[in-house]
XYZ file of C-alpha atoms in Angstrom:
589
model
C -0.076 -0.010 0.016
C 3.194 2.164 0.462
C 6.247 1.894 -1.641
C 8.821 2.721 0.915
C 7.648 1.361 4.233
C 8.497 3.469 7.165
C 7.702 7.285 5.804
C 5.710 8.832 8.745
C 2.248 10.395 7.912
C 2.484 13.848 9.644
C 0.062 16.451 10.507
C 2.095 18.763 8.027
C 1.638 16.134 5.188
C -2.098 16.546 5.528
C -2.535 20.198 6.231
C 0.196 21.396 3.697
C -1.663 19.152 0.907
C -1.732 20.676 -2.597
C -4.993 19.630 -4.156
C -5.839 19.859 -7.936
C -9.323 21.593 -8.778
C -11.451 22.475 -11.598
C -10.366 20.294 -14.321
C -11.608 21.606 -17.757
C -11.251 19.694 -21.006
C -10.687 21.460 -24.089
C -13.427 21.350 -26.810
C -11.211 19.527 -29.190
C -10.365 16.873 -26.346
C -6.431 17.570 -26.349
C -6.018 19.361 -23.237
C -7.053 19.477 -19.596
C -6.444 22.785 -17.842
C -6.720 22.706 -13.938
C -5.827 24.908 -10.885
C -3.415 23.700 -7.960
C -3.093 26.114 -5.169
C -4.560 28.971 -7.407
C -1.672 28.325 -10.277
C -2.912 26.889 -13.596
C -1.653 24.046 -15.258
C -2.153 22.024 -18.597
C -2.121 18.367 -19.383
C -2.318 16.396 -22.417
C -5.261 14.210 -22.540
C -3.184 11.147 -23.879
C -0.745 11.573 -21.357
C 2.192 11.847 -23.770
C 3.987 14.578 -21.915
C 4.104 15.688 -18.230
C 1.895 18.615 -17.229
C 3.159 21.971 -17.431
C 2.707 25.196 -15.436
C 0.902 27.996 -17.400
C 2.982 30.269 -15.233
C 0.091 32.384 -13.893
C -2.077 32.325 -10.919
C -6.005 32.120 -11.572
C -9.044 29.950 -10.952
C -12.163 29.129 -12.809
C -10.438 28.083 -16.239
C -12.877 28.163 -19.239
C -11.930 27.327 -22.631
C -12.461 29.270 -25.882
C -14.166 27.406 -28.753
C -10.851 27.346 -30.645
C -9.119 25.268 -27.737
C -6.146 27.743 -28.362
C -7.186 30.325 -25.596
C -8.207 29.990 -22.005
C -9.944 32.304 -19.801
C -9.594 32.504 -16.072
C -10.215 34.645 -13.105
C -7.659 36.286 -10.813
C -8.041 39.000 -8.352
C -11.688 39.276 -9.413
C -10.488 40.179 -12.871
C -11.449 38.114 -16.046
C -7.893 37.308 -17.981
C -7.430 35.293 -21.215
C -4.110 33.417 -22.082
C -2.925 32.205 -25.335
C -1.513 28.588 -25.363
C 0.609 29.411 -28.452
C 2.084 32.614 -27.418
C 1.798 32.763 -23.662
C 0.256 36.313 -24.236
C -2.114 37.201 -21.186
C -4.919 39.825 -21.769
C -6.666 41.390 -19.106
C -10.429 41.815 -20.128
C -12.853 42.873 -17.084
C -13.094 43.556 -13.548
C -15.567 42.143 -11.012
C -16.140 38.902 -12.849
C -17.790 35.641 -11.037
C -17.822 33.588 -14.085
C -17.642 33.841 -18.022
C -19.401 31.815 -20.839
C -17.403 31.791 -23.973
C -19.637 31.802 -27.103
C -19.190 30.036 -30.333
C -18.385 33.203 -32.271
C -15.644 34.337 -30.000
C -17.628 36.665 -27.876
C -18.114 36.303 -23.984
C -20.997 36.493 -21.903
C -19.991 37.763 -18.312
C -21.515 36.896 -14.912
C -20.388 40.107 -12.857
C -19.545 39.594 -9.201
C -21.809 41.093 -6.563
C -19.642 42.539 -3.807
C -21.541 42.735 -0.423
C -21.271 46.187 0.990
C -19.860 46.845 4.515
C -23.247 48.477 5.481
C -23.950 49.968 9.026
C -26.489 49.259 10.236
C -27.240 45.969 8.333
C -30.905 45.673 7.499
C -31.952 42.043 6.950
C -35.016 42.904 4.811
C -33.017 45.150 2.426
C -31.759 43.402 -0.744
C -28.069 42.846 -1.399
C -26.201 43.465 -4.796
C -26.873 40.672 -7.282
C -24.561 38.831 -9.701
C -25.579 40.283 -13.104
C -25.935 38.579 -16.559
C -23.945 40.726 -19.038
C -24.285 40.023 -22.716
C -21.845 41.064 -25.305
C -22.270 44.607 -25.821
C -22.883 45.129 -21.992
C -26.619 44.531 -21.882
C -27.915 43.290 -18.473
C -30.369 40.598 -19.538
C -32.136 39.847 -16.266
C -32.016 42.994 -14.071
C -32.888 42.471 -10.566
C -32.239 38.756 -10.381
C -29.245 37.120 -8.768
C -27.413 34.895 -11.519
C -26.564 31.448 -10.336
C -25.331 29.431 -13.345
C -25.407 29.755 -17.202
C -25.254 26.817 -19.873
C -25.066 27.687 -23.523
C -27.055 25.383 -25.846
C -24.700 23.379 -28.283
C -24.657 24.901 -31.563
C -26.407 28.168 -31.190
C -25.354 29.348 -27.580
C -28.833 29.964 -26.450
C -28.548 30.312 -22.874
C -30.268 28.545 -19.853
C -29.973 30.756 -16.791
C -30.726 29.781 -13.265
C -31.607 32.783 -11.071
C -32.815 33.751 -7.613
C -34.735 36.536 -6.275
C -32.430 39.545 -4.863
C -30.828 37.813 -1.787
C -30.860 39.360 1.594
C -29.245 38.754 4.887
C -31.998 36.592 6.254
C -30.674 33.004 6.153
C -33.586 31.146 4.268
C -33.645 29.034 1.146
C -34.728 31.448 -1.765
C -36.986 30.141 -4.706
C -35.019 29.473 -8.011
C -36.195 30.234 -11.674
C -35.047 29.158 -14.976
C -34.828 31.251 -18.006
C -33.800 31.343 -21.618
C -31.805 34.022 -22.787
C -30.823 34.644 -26.535
C -27.325 36.360 -26.277
C -27.567 37.893 -29.729
C -30.876 39.742 -29.202
C -31.246 39.828 -25.405
C -34.774 38.291 -25.603
C -35.645 36.418 -22.510
C -38.288 33.673 -21.877
C -39.346 32.874 -18.339
C -39.697 29.142 -17.606
C -40.791 29.489 -14.015
C -39.884 28.120 -10.739
C -37.479 25.203 -10.331
C -37.320 22.613 -7.519
C -35.533 23.299 -4.423
C -31.810 24.145 -4.557
C -31.439 23.866 -8.353
C -28.089 24.033 -9.984
C -26.030 22.496 -12.816
C -28.362 23.411 -15.667
C -27.663 21.412 -19.096
C -29.320 21.048 -22.455
C -30.377 17.618 -23.652
C -31.818 16.590 -27.094
C -35.215 15.039 -26.784
C -37.113 13.575 -29.570
C -39.246 16.715 -29.965
C -36.083 18.965 -29.761
C -33.942 20.665 -27.057
C -34.997 20.553 -23.447
C -33.158 21.748 -20.155
C -32.398 19.755 -17.132
C -30.889 20.425 -13.900
C -29.958 18.931 -10.464
C -32.084 20.028 -7.427
C -33.544 18.305 -4.156
C -36.132 15.676 -4.578
C -39.732 16.854 -3.522
C -41.220 17.491 -1.156
C -37.940 18.256 0.417
C -35.783 19.749 1.789
C -34.679 16.263 2.905
C -34.322 13.577 0.367
C -31.157 13.886 -1.691
C -30.433 15.118 -5.129
C -32.398 14.301 -8.358
C -32.592 15.375 -11.958
C -35.559 17.236 -13.273
C -36.427 18.877 -16.516
C -38.010 22.318 -16.931
C -41.476 20.751 -16.560
C -40.550 19.244 -12.990
C -40.463 15.728 -14.211
C -37.919 13.606 -12.149
C -35.710 11.963 -14.674
C -34.158 9.831 -11.971
C -37.306 8.603 -10.351
C -36.859 5.181 -8.920
C -33.157 4.881 -9.127
C -31.427 3.459 -6.169
C -28.067 5.607 -6.741
C -27.671 9.366 -6.388
C -26.844 12.005 -9.091
C -23.748 14.169 -7.960
C -22.867 16.187 -10.850
C -24.694 16.895 -14.248
C -22.522 18.115 -17.211
C -23.163 19.378 -20.867
C -22.118 17.228 -23.616
C -21.583 18.590 -27.084
C -23.713 15.792 -28.461
C -26.730 16.781 -26.736
C -26.633 13.903 -24.308
C -25.375 15.146 -20.950
C -23.161 12.978 -18.823
C -23.855 12.415 -15.075
C -21.890 11.164 -12.155
C -23.712 8.924 -9.878
C -22.703 8.031 -6.209
C -23.261 4.240 -5.986
C -22.655 2.837 -2.625
C -18.753 3.152 -2.146
C -18.182 3.950 -5.777
C -19.039 6.442 -8.557
C -20.716 5.579 -11.870
C -21.049 7.647 -15.184
C -24.296 7.690 -16.806
C -25.600 9.415 -20.134
C -28.951 10.992 -20.225
C -30.656 10.016 -23.615
C -34.270 9.560 -24.425
C -35.595 11.111 -21.122
C -33.704 8.113 -18.996
C -30.230 7.601 -17.625
C -27.978 5.006 -19.384
C -25.347 3.389 -17.124
C -21.921 3.601 -18.875
C -19.388 2.602 -16.308
C -18.637 2.269 -12.691
C -15.252 3.410 -11.223
C -13.891 2.316 -7.896
C -13.840 5.081 -5.315
C -14.757 8.664 -5.970
C -14.984 10.938 -9.152
C -15.735 14.635 -9.207
C -15.359 17.791 -11.089
C -16.461 15.993 -14.288
C -15.554 17.907 -17.761
C -16.717 16.678 -20.997
C -15.472 16.781 -24.592
C -16.352 14.667 -27.667
C -15.366 11.115 -26.842
C -13.375 12.001 -23.741
C -13.983 13.276 -20.084
C -11.660 14.592 -17.358
C -12.223 14.139 -13.608
C -10.629 14.249 -10.241
C -10.369 10.532 -9.173
C -9.467 8.993 -5.767
C -9.130 5.321 -4.792
C -8.287 3.700 -1.414
C -4.512 4.371 -1.482
C -4.373 7.047 -4.202
C -5.013 10.663 -3.544
C -7.393 12.752 -5.774
C -5.903 13.569 -8.950
C -6.486 14.561 -12.603
C -7.620 11.647 -14.777
C -8.935 11.430 -18.423
C -10.526 8.835 -20.914
C -13.176 7.716 -22.616
C -16.671 8.201 -21.042
C -17.253 4.290 -21.075
C -13.803 3.251 -20.368
C -10.640 3.116 -18.276
C -9.341 6.618 -17.137
C -5.528 7.463 -17.214
C -3.984 9.583 -14.591
C -2.374 12.824 -16.022
C -1.090 14.599 -13.048
C 1.060 13.539 -9.831
C 0.144 16.284 -7.550
C 1.251 14.604 -4.451
C 4.297 12.775 -4.932
C 5.437 13.188 -1.493
C 2.698 10.731 -0.288
C 4.110 7.662 -2.378
C 6.412 6.618 0.534
C 3.565 6.435 3.097
C 2.675 2.972 4.683
C -1.194 3.317 4.626
C -3.353 1.459 6.691
C -5.354 -1.482 5.025
C -8.644 -0.098 3.743
C -11.539 -2.658 3.782
C -14.950 -2.357 2.249
C -17.895 -3.304 4.773
C -21.246 -4.515 3.822
C -23.825 -5.337 6.457
C -27.494 -4.969 7.333
C -29.157 -2.529 9.625
C -31.644 -4.069 12.434
C -34.460 -3.444 10.131
C -32.675 -5.170 7.262
C -31.617 -2.051 5.524
C -28.522 -2.695 3.349
C -25.662 -0.465 4.570
C -21.907 0.050 3.659
C -18.901 1.568 5.020
C -15.104 1.346 5.331
C -12.679 -0.026 7.931
C -9.285 1.297 8.144
C -6.709 -0.742 10.150
C -3.389 0.458 11.535
C -0.693 0.035 9.071
C 0.965 -3.185 8.626
C -1.757 -4.867 10.647
C -4.559 -7.198 9.787
C -7.769 -8.202 11.424
C -6.178 -11.173 12.950
C -4.023 -8.857 15.013
C -7.237 -7.490 16.821
C -8.893 -6.587 18.758
C -8.085 -2.923 18.397
C -9.174 0.431 19.834
C -11.978 1.499 17.325
C -12.628 5.126 16.578
C -15.829 5.571 14.671
C -16.194 8.919 12.613
C -19.566 9.868 11.190
C -19.790 11.943 8.313
C -21.411 15.348 7.808
C -24.588 16.224 5.922
C -26.108 13.904 6.622
C -26.447 13.867 2.904
C -22.824 12.942 2.061
C -21.016 9.389 2.113
C -17.754 7.910 2.464
C -16.416 6.529 -0.922
C -13.587 3.937 -1.253
C -11.259 6.560 -1.555
C -8.128 7.795 0.248
C -9.067 8.541 3.797
C -7.430 11.761 4.216
C -10.384 14.225 4.868
C -9.516 16.670 7.562
C -13.039 16.184 8.942
C -12.718 12.176 8.719
C -9.040 11.472 8.555
C -9.277 7.657 8.962
C -5.549 7.229 7.892
C -4.379 9.887 10.420
C -5.886 7.788 13.257
C -4.879 4.474 11.808
C -1.331 5.574 11.945
C -1.610 6.320 15.604
C -2.738 2.526 16.237
C -6.486 2.612 16.079
C -8.792 0.993 13.948
C -11.460 3.452 12.339
C -14.892 2.802 11.292
C -16.203 4.990 8.694
C -20.057 4.205 8.340
C -22.799 5.292 5.777
C -25.860 5.284 7.878
C -29.293 6.090 6.245
C -29.787 9.767 5.342
C -26.572 9.772 3.155
C -26.019 9.583 -0.598
C -25.453 6.788 -2.680
C -28.698 4.687 -2.213
C -31.360 6.588 -3.614
C -34.083 8.749 -2.618
C -35.847 6.806 0.289
C -32.491 6.024 1.990
C -31.664 9.662 1.979
C -35.284 10.905 3.002
C -35.487 8.328 5.943
C -33.804 10.804 8.398
C -36.392 13.662 7.758
C -37.567 14.739 11.394
C -35.932 11.586 12.724
C -32.287 12.383 13.035
C -30.450 10.164 15.536
C -32.960 7.377 15.603
C -32.639 5.001 12.680
C -29.066 6.316 11.612
C -28.075 5.785 15.205
C -28.877 2.242 15.173
C -27.126 1.734 11.866
C -23.947 2.799 13.248
C -24.284 0.777 16.534
C -24.945 -2.325 14.466
C -21.799 -1.812 12.486
C -19.614 -1.296 15.770
C -21.359 -4.421 17.132
C -20.473 -6.345 14.014
C -16.724 -5.344 14.345
C -16.769 -6.213 18.021
C -18.275 -9.570 17.331
C -15.750 -10.286 14.514
C -12.693 -9.594 17.024
C -11.789 -6.388 15.079
C -12.698 -3.965 17.796
C -12.193 -3.986 21.496
C -15.483 -3.087 23.280
C -13.669 -1.614 26.260
C -11.938 0.737 23.814
C -14.372 2.545 21.735
C -14.460 6.170 20.662
C -16.653 8.241 18.398
C -16.032 11.469 16.378
C -17.520 13.759 13.562
C -17.949 17.128 11.960
C -20.980 19.144 11.569
C -23.970 16.520 11.339
C -21.213 14.094 12.405
C -20.554 16.246 15.470
C -24.407 16.017 16.268
C -24.238 12.382 16.040
C -21.168 12.260 18.176
C -22.946 14.330 20.702
C -26.182 12.410 20.577
C -24.204 9.009 20.867
C -22.714 9.820 24.305
C -26.310 10.763 25.513
C -27.686 7.251 24.488
C -24.756 5.006 25.735
C -21.898 4.913 28.122
C -19.929 2.512 25.712
C -17.714 5.466 24.442
C -14.455 6.246 26.383
C -14.012 9.386 24.416
C -15.940 11.428 21.880
C -15.033 14.532 19.715
C -18.034 16.958 18.757
C -16.829 19.084 15.942
C -18.938 22.015 14.902
C -22.021 19.879 16.094
C -25.653 20.633 16.675
C -26.816 20.365 20.281
C -30.033 22.016 19.881
C -32.291 21.588 16.794
C -34.796 24.253 17.499
C -32.016 27.071 18.199
C -30.411 25.969 15.009
C -33.338 26.534 12.937
C -33.555 29.859 14.595
C -30.084 30.897 14.163
C -28.430 28.764 11.307
C -28.116 29.880 7.868
C -29.742 27.049 6.450
C -32.986 27.139 8.641
C -35.386 25.445 6.427
C -33.107 22.450 6.021
C -32.497 22.120 9.579
C -36.052 22.215 10.323
C -36.690 19.306 7.996
C -34.041 17.306 9.787
C -34.747 18.267 13.377
C -38.479 18.019 13.319
C -39.475 21.601 13.006
C -39.008 24.947 14.870
C -39.492 26.002 18.367
C -42.252 28.540 17.126
C -44.381 25.707 15.906
C -43.631 22.918 18.063
C -40.998 22.745 20.663
C -41.388 18.951 21.716
C -39.998 17.268 18.576
C -36.830 19.306 18.138
C -36.128 19.125 21.745
C -36.432 15.457 21.837
C -34.044 15.052 19.014
C -31.291 17.543 20.617
C -28.463 16.089 22.351
C -28.473 18.907 25.077
C -31.961 17.367 26.224
C -29.944 14.116 27.081
C -26.876 16.013 28.380
C -27.705 14.488 32.072
C -26.864 11.095 31.018
C -23.426 11.817 29.476
C -20.419 10.122 31.060
C -18.007 10.200 28.105
C -15.203 12.501 28.083
C -15.940 14.894 25.355
C -13.794 17.260 23.193
C -15.676 20.114 21.697
C -14.230 22.112 18.861
C -16.039 24.727 16.959
C -15.143 27.848 14.335
C -15.853 31.191 16.308
C -17.283 32.577 13.090
C -19.482 29.679 11.908
C -22.790 30.716 10.507
C -23.821 27.256 9.326
C -23.742 25.718 12.731
C -23.513 28.873 15.026
C -20.914 28.655 18.075
C -23.933 29.084 20.322
C -24.523 25.346 19.708
C -21.038 24.420 21.105
C -21.587 26.631 24.044
C -24.769 25.340 24.837
C -23.347 21.898 24.979
C -20.477 22.873 26.798
C -22.487 24.612 29.601
C -24.930 21.634 29.716
C -21.905 19.198 30.235
C -20.291 21.529 32.778
C -23.604 21.878 34.504
C -23.756 18.028 35.054
C -20.244 17.641 35.717
C -19.149 15.675 32.799
C -15.361 15.736 31.855
C -14.658 17.583 28.652
C -12.591 20.236 26.790
C -13.958 23.184 25.003
C -11.845 24.641 22.100
C -12.883 27.606 19.998
C -10.766 28.628 16.715
C -10.917 32.461 16.260
C -11.695 33.792 12.801
C -12.739 30.306 11.460
C -16.289 29.448 9.962
C -17.648 25.865 9.561
C -14.614 24.785 7.910
C -11.299 24.984 9.547
C -8.941 26.521 6.980
C -6.024 28.122 8.954
C -3.062 26.172 8.773
C -2.141 26.405 12.638
C -5.615 25.550 13.474
C -5.750 22.503 11.355
C -2.458 21.333 12.516
C -3.787 21.941 16.117
C -6.961 19.938 15.225
C -5.197 16.969 13.823
C -2.896 16.519 16.886
C -5.599 17.600 19.499
C -7.611 14.609 17.809
C -4.849 12.198 18.131
C -4.236 13.222 21.599
C -7.861 13.076 22.776
C -8.243 9.439 21.577
C -4.850 8.194 22.818
C -6.710 7.225 26.039
C -8.004 4.245 23.992
C -4.560 2.955 23.159
C-alpha cells in the first residue's frame, strides 16, 4: 500500500497538501486545464507529456471554442491566455464567471460585492450577480445569477437565477430562464425545484430541453435528483444518487452518480439515464469533450488527482500532484457491507493500523460519522480533515467510517428516511456496525471512541447521551439544539426538515432530538471544537453543549478557533485540530 515502508504520516503532510481543482477539458479533447493552489496547469489528455505550468495564478478556467485560448479569473478580474504565445490579456473587472460563445464573444457573470453597511438591515436586498451579454446589456435585471449553460450549436442560454438575496438566512426560490445572447430576448420558464443547480441542455425526440440538479420533492430532505423544466424527475426510482450533471457537445449530458462506495458515469438520452461504467472510489469535477472526459479521481490508496479517458472506459492519471505521499505505509482499507437492524442494506469502510490485519485485533476503534447527513464515505484515500481515517490509523487505532441512512449513494428513500428523525434509525445503523466489528474480533468493546464534524458532530453528541460505551468523543461543529439551529443557522429550512420543526411551531420534537436534552446521561469525556465565526452551525450550539456538560459535571474540553467558519482553514488551526484529535483518543490505546 506504500512503496517505501516507514515514511511517517505527519500533520504537516495532511495540512500542507496541494490539491488539484476545476479540471476543464478543451473542446477538441486534447488538453485539460486545472488549478493547483490557485496556479494554472495544463495536461495532455493522452498523457504523452508531463503537465506543465502556465506560469500564472488563476482559478475558474474556461476554454474558448478554438481550444487555443483559456479564460480564467484572478483578483476578481477576467484574463485570457494564449496557449501558443503565452500572451495574457486582462479583459474585465469584477467577474464571477464567464461563458465563451461560439462566435468568440463572451457572456459575463458580474460579481456582486456585499457592501459593508452600518447598520445591516436584513430585509433590504443585497447586490446581485448580473448577466452581462456581449455589448454590455444586463439581460435579467433584478435577478441574482447562479449559473449559465449555452446550448450546443447556437449558444441559447439556460440561466438559473434567484430573487434578490437578503441577509435573512432562508432558502430562496430559483427560476429558470432562456436568454438569446444575440438579441437579449428572455423567456421565463418559471420556478424550479429546491436548490436547483447545474443546468444542461439535452436533445429529446421533439427538440432541445433543459435539465438540472435539485433536491427531490417534497424536500428539503431527500437527496438530489435530475429534473427537466417541466418538473419531471428523470432519476425517479433509481437506487443511486446523481452528484454532478454536465453538458455534452452531442446533446446527451453525462452525470456522475454516487453508488454505494463507488461512482458511476451515466448518459442522459431519450429521457432516461443509461449506465456507462462504474469506477471504484470517488470521481468529481466532471468535464466533457467529444469522446473524452476529465475528472478528479481517488481510490483507497491514491489521493485525488486529474484523470482523463473515454466516457465508458478506463481513465488515465495525468498528474502527480502529491508525490510526497508515495512513501507512506497506509493502513489497510476494507469495504464493509452489512444489514441494519431493520434489514436495510448498509456499507462503510474499515481502516486498520499500517502493517496490521484483522487477525492482530482486537483494536481500539474510533468511529467517525460523516456530515451532511447527505454525504457519504467513498472507497477513496481517507485523508479528509474532518474524517481522517488514515491519521488515526497511523496512531494505532482501527477506524470505522459508516454510511448510515440519510446519506448519498442509495437513492431517495434512503436519504429521506432521516427527515424529522435524526439520531434514530441512523444511530442504530452505526451501532449495528460497531457491534459487528466487536463480534468479529476487530474492535475491543472496552476501547471505543466516536467523532464527527457538522452532522457528524451532532451524531457524536447524540451518541454519548444514548450510551456509556464510548470512552472518548469528539464533537466538531456539532448541533446540540435543533430548535435553536433552525432559529439561528443559515440553513433554517433544511435544519427544520432534519430536526423535526422549529420552536415557534412545536418545541417537543426538536427538543427530543437534541443532544442537550440528554446531557444529564453523558459520562463519556467529550472534546468540543468549533469555529468562532461559524454561521452554518453557530458557535452558540457548542456553548450550549459545553454549559450543559459543565452543569452535569461531565469531563470535557472546549476549544474555539478564532476567525474560523464551519470549515477550519487556517494552517495553525488545522495542525492543532489533527494533533488534538490524536491526543484525545490516545486514552483508547
